[in-house]
mmCIF file of C-alpha atoms in Angstrom:
data_model
loop_
_atom_site.group_PDB
_atom_site.id
_atom_site.type_symbol
_atom_site.label_atom_id
_atom_site.label_comp_id
_atom_site.label_asym_id
_atom_site.label_seq_id
_atom_site.Cartn_x
_atom_site.Cartn_y
_atom_site.Cartn_z
ATOM 1 C CA MET A 272 34.646 -4.053 29.792
ATOM 2 C CA VAL A 273 34.682 -6.828 32.391
ATOM 3 C CA SER A 274 31.143 -8.103 32.913
ATOM 4 C CA THR A 275 31.632 -10.950 35.412
ATOM 5 C CA TRP A 276 34.336 -12.125 37.759
ATOM 6 C CA GLY A 277 34.128 -15.097 40.062
ATOM 7 C CA GLY A 278 33.263 -18.760 40.231
ATOM 8 C CA GLU A 279 35.392 -21.756 41.094
ATOM 9 C CA HIS A 280 38.140 -20.871 38.615
ATOM 10 C CA ARG A 281 37.971 -17.084 38.997
ATOM 11 C CA VAL A 282 36.860 -16.702 35.392
ATOM 12 C CA ALA A 283 36.310 -13.213 33.985
ATOM 13 C CA HIS A 284 34.194 -12.838 30.845
ATOM 14 C CA ALA A 285 34.881 -9.560 29.075
ATOM 15 C CA HIS A 286 33.629 -7.553 26.117
ATOM 16 C CA ALA A 287 36.788 -6.138 24.545
ATOM 17 C CA GLU A 288 37.648 -3.604 21.892
ATOM 18 C CA PHE A 289 41.030 -4.256 20.268
ATOM 19 C CA GLY A 290 43.646 -2.111 18.625
ATOM 20 C CA GLN A 291 44.984 -2.766 15.138
ATOM 21 C CA GLU A 292 47.265 -5.646 16.157
ATOM 22 C CA PHE A 293 44.530 -7.869 17.617
ATOM 23 C CA ALA A 294 41.737 -6.532 15.397
ATOM 24 C CA ARG A 295 43.297 -8.173 12.345
ATOM 25 C CA GLU A 296 42.804 -11.599 13.930
ATOM 26 C CA PHE A 297 39.768 -11.215 16.180
ATOM 27 C CA GLY A 298 37.905 -8.221 14.737
ATOM 28 C CA PRO A 299 37.542 -4.848 16.462
ATOM 29 C CA ARG A 300 35.208 -6.197 19.195
ATOM 30 C CA THR A 301 34.767 -9.631 20.725
ATOM 31 C CA MET A 302 33.975 -11.585 23.882
ATOM 32 C CA ILE A 303 37.038 -12.965 25.656
ATOM 33 C CA SER A 304 37.539 -14.904 28.894
ATOM 34 C CA PHE A 305 40.220 -14.712 31.565
ATOM 35 C CA THR A 306 41.152 -17.153 34.313
ATOM 36 C CA THR A 307 43.902 -17.608 36.890
ATOM 37 C CA ASP A 308 43.899 -21.374 36.264
ATOM 38 C CA PRO A 309 46.178 -22.450 33.335
ATOM 39 C CA GLU A 310 44.242 -25.697 32.820
ATOM 40 C CA LYS A 311 40.960 -23.793 32.681
ATOM 41 C CA ALA A 312 42.561 -21.456 30.139
ATOM 42 C CA LYS A 313 43.305 -24.430 27.878
ATOM 43 C CA GLU A 314 39.690 -25.582 28.233
ATOM 44 C CA LEU A 315 38.324 -22.141 27.362
ATOM 45 C CA ALA A 316 40.710 -21.786 24.392
ATOM 46 C CA LYS A 317 39.484 -25.058 22.840
ATOM 47 C CA GLY A 318 42.772 -25.557 21.033
ATOM 48 C CA GLY A 319 43.219 -21.894 20.116
ATOM 49 C CA PRO A 320 45.890 -19.432 21.284
ATOM 50 C CA ILE A 321 46.251 -18.475 24.942
ATOM 51 C CA TYR A 322 47.521 -15.061 26.094
ATOM 52 C CA ARG A 323 48.587 -13.689 29.456
ATOM 53 C CA ALA A 324 47.130 -10.428 30.787
ATOM 54 C CA MET A 325 47.721 -8.503 34.025
ATOM 55 C CA ILE A 326 44.284 -7.533 35.351
ATOM 56 C CA ASP A 327 43.088 -6.030 38.617
ATOM 57 C CA PRO A 328 39.608 -7.603 38.988
ATOM 58 C CA CYS A 329 38.479 -4.799 41.283
ATOM 59 C CA GLU A 330 39.515 -1.859 39.141
ATOM 60 C CA ALA A 331 39.545 -3.694 35.779
ATOM 61 C CA ASN A 332 42.328 -1.438 34.536
ATOM 62 C CA TRP A 333 44.153 -3.295 31.788
ATOM 63 C CA GLY A 334 47.710 -2.291 30.974
ATOM 64 C CA GLU A 335 49.280 -2.344 27.520
ATOM 65 C CA HIS A 336 51.164 -5.517 26.611
ATOM 66 C CA ARG A 337 52.865 -6.825 23.534
ATOM 67 C CA ARG A 338 51.516 -10.004 21.950
ATOM 68 C CA ARG A 339 53.574 -13.205 21.948
ATOM 69 C CA GLY A 340 53.513 -16.223 19.685
ATOM 70 C CA GLU A 341 50.404 -18.263 19.113
ATOM 71 C CA GLY A 342 49.885 -21.174 21.488
ATOM 72 C CA SER A 343 51.966 -19.691 24.315
ATOM 73 C CA LEU A 344 50.959 -17.968 27.530
ATOM 74 C CA GLY A 345 51.585 -14.500 26.165
ATOM 75 C CA PRO A 346 50.063 -11.070 26.827
ATOM 76 C CA ALA A 347 46.813 -9.526 25.697
ATOM 77 C CA HIS A 348 46.034 -5.843 25.929
ATOM 78 C CA GLY A 349 43.157 -3.398 26.145
ATOM 79 C CA GLU A 350 41.397 -1.026 28.488
ATOM 80 C CA GLY A 351 38.027 -1.430 30.172
ATOM 81 C CA ARG A 352 35.806 -0.876 33.174
ATOM 82 C CA ILE A 353 33.244 -2.940 35.042
ATOM 83 C CA VAL A 354 29.821 -2.746 33.418
ATOM 84 C CA GLU A 355 26.675 -3.995 35.139
ATOM 85 C CA GLY A 356 23.059 -4.348 34.137
ATOM 86 C CA LEU A 357 20.891 -1.220 34.256
ATOM 87 C CA THR A 358 17.956 -1.045 36.671
ATOM 88 C CA LEU A 359 14.707 0.166 35.108
ATOM 89 C CA ARG A 360 11.146 0.368 36.349
ATOM 90 C CA LEU A 361 8.536 -0.979 33.933
ATOM 91 C CA GLY A 362 5.081 -0.346 35.352
ATOM 92 C CA ARG A 363 5.072 -1.721 38.894
ATOM 93 C CA ARG A 364 8.130 -3.935 38.434
ATOM 94 C CA GLU A 365 11.821 -3.281 38.747
ATOM 95 C CA VAL A 366 13.888 -5.061 36.116
ATOM 96 C CA VAL A 367 17.579 -5.251 35.273
ATOM 97 C CA TYR A 368 18.301 -4.520 31.612
ATOM 98 C CA TYR A 369 21.506 -5.878 30.087
ATOM 99 C CA PRO A 370 23.024 -3.904 27.184
ATOM 100 C CA ALA A 371 24.823 -5.722 24.379
ATOM 101 C CA GLY A 372 27.956 -7.514 25.550
ATOM 102 C CA VAL A 373 27.185 -7.362 29.282
ATOM 103 C CA LEU A 374 26.678 -10.866 30.664
ATOM 104 C CA VAL A 375 23.922 -11.567 33.177
ATOM 105 C CA ASN A 376 25.313 -11.528 36.711
ATOM 106 C CA SER A 377 23.255 -11.653 39.917
ATOM 107 C CA ASP A 378 24.387 -12.238 43.502
ATOM 108 C CA GLU A 379 21.063 -13.941 44.220
ATOM 109 C CA GLY A 380 21.228 -16.385 41.343
ATOM 110 C CA VAL A 381 18.877 -16.744 38.387
ATOM 111 C CA ALA A 382 16.597 -19.751 37.889
ATOM 112 C CA ASP A 383 17.327 -22.054 34.922
ATOM 113 C CA PHE A 384 20.173 -19.795 33.825
ATOM 114 C CA ASP A 385 22.284 -20.990 30.896
ATOM 115 C CA GLU A 386 25.600 -19.122 30.784
ATOM 116 C CA LEU A 387 26.492 -20.327 27.281
ATOM 117 C CA GLU A 388 23.114 -19.222 25.967
ATOM 118 C CA ASP A 389 23.556 -15.846 27.621
ATOM 119 C CA ARG A 390 26.891 -15.367 25.849
ATOM 120 C CA LEU A 391 25.312 -16.427 22.559
ATOM 121 C CA LEU A 392 22.483 -13.892 22.807
ATOM 122 C CA ALA A 393 24.418 -11.053 24.450
ATOM 123 C CA GLU A 394 24.980 -9.267 21.109
ATOM 124 C CA HIS A 395 21.655 -10.066 19.418
ATOM 125 C CA PRO A 396 20.560 -7.232 17.078
ATOM 126 C CA ARG A 397 16.821 -7.530 17.916
ATOM 127 C CA MET A 398 16.832 -8.550 21.574
ATOM 128 C CA ARG A 399 17.974 -7.368 24.966
ATOM 129 C CA ARG A 400 18.010 -9.473 28.118
ATOM 130 C CA LEU A 401 16.119 -8.699 31.311
ATOM 131 C CA VAL A 402 16.293 -10.211 34.768
ATOM 132 C CA VAL A 403 12.977 -9.853 36.568
ATOM 133 C CA ARG A 404 10.963 -11.331 39.423
ATOM 134 C CA PHE A 405 7.307 -11.425 38.436
ATOM 135 C CA ARG A 406 5.958 -12.463 41.870
ATOM 136 C CA PRO A 407 7.261 -11.686 45.384
ATOM 137 C CA MET A 408 8.200 -15.280 46.261
ATOM 138 C CA SER A 409 9.275 -16.414 42.796
ATOM 139 C CA PRO A 410 12.930 -16.680 41.689
ATOM 140 C CA LEU A 411 14.664 -14.253 39.359
ATOM 141 C CA ARG A 412 14.476 -15.301 35.712
ATOM 142 C CA VAL A 413 15.929 -14.147 32.394
ATOM 143 C CA TYR A 414 13.450 -12.787 29.857
ATOM 144 C CA TYR A 415 13.989 -11.027 26.557
ATOM 145 C CA LEU A 416 12.787 -7.745 25.142
ATOM 146 C CA HIS A 417 12.291 -8.260 21.414
ATOM 147 C CA TRP A 418 11.783 -5.686 18.667
ATOM 148 C CA SER A 419 10.588 -6.378 15.117
ATOM 149 C CA ASN A 420 10.305 -2.725 14.033
ATOM 150 C CA GLY A 421 13.982 -1.962 13.376
ATOM 151 C CA THR A 422 14.695 -0.090 16.615
ATOM 152 C CA ASP A 423 18.397 0.786 16.924
ATOM 153 C CA LEU A 424 19.314 -1.148 20.064
ATOM 154 C CA ALA A 425 22.905 0.080 20.128
ATOM 155 C CA GLU A 426 21.621 3.628 20.382
ATOM 156 C CA LEU A 427 19.105 2.515 23.016
ATOM 157 C CA ASP A 428 21.918 0.979 25.073
ATOM 158 C CA ALA A 429 23.866 4.229 24.849
ATOM 159 C CA ARG A 430 20.919 6.348 25.986
ATOM 160 C CA LEU A 431 20.088 4.032 28.858
ATOM 161 C CA SER A 432 23.716 4.031 29.997
ATOM 162 C CA ARG A 433 23.601 7.835 30.087
ATOM 163 C CA GLY A 434 20.352 7.772 32.066
ATOM 164 C CA ALA A 435 18.441 9.370 29.186
ATOM 165 C CA GLY A 436 14.778 8.776 28.366
ATOM 166 C CA TRP A 437 13.829 5.427 26.882
ATOM 167 C CA GLY A 438 10.017 5.229 26.843
ATOM 168 C CA GLU A 439 9.549 5.525 23.073
ATOM 169 C CA ASP A 440 12.346 3.026 22.382
ATOM 170 C CA LEU A 441 10.537 0.330 24.356
ATOM 171 C CA GLY A 442 7.273 1.071 22.581
ATOM 172 C CA GLY A 443 7.693 -1.701 20.012
ATOM 173 C CA ALA A 444 9.090 -4.329 22.372
ATOM 174 C CA VAL A 445 7.390 -7.504 23.563
ATOM 175 C CA VAL A 446 8.605 -9.900 26.236
ATOM 176 C CA GLY A 447 9.874 -13.395 25.399
ATOM 177 C CA GLU A 448 11.240 -16.436 27.202
ATOM 178 C CA ALA A 449 13.695 -19.094 25.998
ATOM 179 C CA VAL A 450 11.974 -22.499 25.685
ATOM 180 C CA ASP A 451 12.230 -25.769 23.769
ATOM 181 C CA ILE A 452 9.535 -26.777 21.267
ATOM 182 C CA GLN A 453 9.006 -29.552 18.752
ATOM 183 C CA CYS A 454 7.428 -29.207 15.331
ATOM 184 C CA ARG A 455 4.250 -31.306 15.166
ATOM 185 C CA ASN A 456 4.758 -31.926 11.467
ATOM 186 C CA CYS A 457 8.387 -33.066 11.156
ATOM 187 C CA GLY A 458 9.306 -33.635 14.799
ATOM 188 C CA ALA A 459 12.304 -31.280 14.694
ATOM 189 C CA SER A 460 13.291 -29.795 18.038
ATOM 190 C CA HIS A 461 13.993 -26.074 18.296
ATOM 191 C CA ARG A 462 15.376 -23.833 21.011
ATOM 192 C CA ILE A 463 13.506 -20.557 20.646
ATOM 193 C CA VAL A 464 12.541 -17.316 22.303
ATOM 194 C CA MET A 465 8.749 -17.436 22.534
ATOM 195 C CA LEU A 466 6.333 -14.658 23.351
ATOM 196 C CA GLU A 467 5.614 -14.530 27.078
ATOM 197 C CA ALA A 468 1.961 -13.533 27.327
ATOM 198 C CA THR A 469 1.193 -14.608 30.905
ATOM 199 C CA ASP A 470 3.153 -12.009 32.869
ATOM 200 C CA ALA A 471 2.935 -8.719 31.018
ATOM 201 C CA LEU A 472 5.423 -5.936 31.718
ATOM 202 C CA PHE A 473 3.493 -3.414 29.641
ATOM 203 C CA ASP A 474 -0.062 -2.162 30.065
ATOM 204 C CA ASP A 475 -0.594 -2.289 26.294
ATOM 205 C CA ALA A 476 0.818 -5.817 25.953
ATOM 206 C CA LEU A 477 -2.102 -7.055 23.819
ATOM 207 C CA ALA A 478 -1.667 -4.282 21.244
ATOM 208 C CA ARG A 479 2.083 -4.913 21.126
ATOM 209 C CA THR A 480 1.517 -8.628 20.600
ATOM 210 C CA ARG A 481 -0.850 -8.039 17.684
ATOM 211 C CA ALA A 482 1.480 -5.567 15.957
ATOM 212 C CA HIS A 483 4.605 -7.717 16.310
ATOM 213 C CA ALA A 484 6.204 -9.875 13.600
ATOM 214 C CA TYR A 485 6.933 -13.555 14.325
ATOM 215 C CA HIS A 486 8.692 -16.548 12.775
ATOM 216 C CA GLU A 487 5.593 -18.331 11.511
ATOM 217 C CA HIS A 488 7.142 -21.469 9.984
ATOM 218 C CA CYS A 489 9.273 -24.382 11.151
ATOM 219 C CA ALA A 490 12.893 -23.757 10.179
ATOM 220 C CA VAL A 491 13.285 -27.396 9.083
ATOM 221 C CA CYS A 492 10.149 -28.388 7.150
ATOM 222 C CA GLY A 493 8.660 -24.951 6.494
ATOM 223 C CA VAL A 494 5.182 -25.867 7.725
ATOM 224 C CA ARG A 495 3.254 -22.984 9.251
ATOM 225 C CA TRP A 496 2.704 -23.238 13.002
ATOM 226 C CA THR A 497 0.734 -21.361 15.639
ATOM 227 C CA ALA A 498 3.592 -20.778 18.105
ATOM 228 C CA SER A 499 4.489 -17.125 18.682
ATOM 229 C CA VAL A 500 8.207 -17.519 17.925
ATOM 230 C CA LEU A 501 10.289 -14.376 18.271
ATOM 231 C CA GLU A 502 13.710 -15.884 17.474
ATOM 232 C CA PHE A 503 15.395 -19.223 16.870
ATOM 233 C CA ILE A 504 18.380 -19.818 19.168
ATOM 234 C CA PRO A 505 21.306 -21.503 17.354
ATOM 235 C CA PRO A 506 22.808 -24.633 18.960
ATOM 236 C CA HIS A 507 25.585 -23.765 21.392
ATOM 237 C CA LEU A 508 26.679 -27.063 22.896
#
């Protein structure tokens, strides 16, 4: 499923499901990138194998190809379709919800957007990404819906994609934002998703906040802190 196409190098980032031949090496599902620039392909591969695929970026219909030797410009294969974020209305606000594997993509642009971080968190088992504008003149920003109650987010994605009801599934979610913090005890820096309590998307935000589970200790020194940490973001640079 192609999730973005564009940019200076015409790079396409795709969520792919492979057949038996590729699954043995890459697993049944993975994120892959395509480009029309051979030098950009080498940069994206980071020393790994490069494959050639024939793709129509408008229709995203991928033909079947046979795989060639590692390290050569050989074919990849698969089938997919363009997948976008899903527009939902939460209270008075319209938001764009991104299911697992669909990268954030907005024609308007998103403030402080980190593409590598978006790829890293696109498959998170307890979070889903939102793009929302909290005030009329403010820029679009990425926020995170976070669950700590075991909600099946894959099933939620499927229901939302079908246009089915979702109210109960969002019942345990709180809203978070990616920020940098430093532990006051050991000085370690952390990239985290922290509870966003200023701009509430839900009328019962206070009750949700109180019922939610948080990471209550520094991941380095173990000292308890007061920050409402929903998730630690692994380094990605």
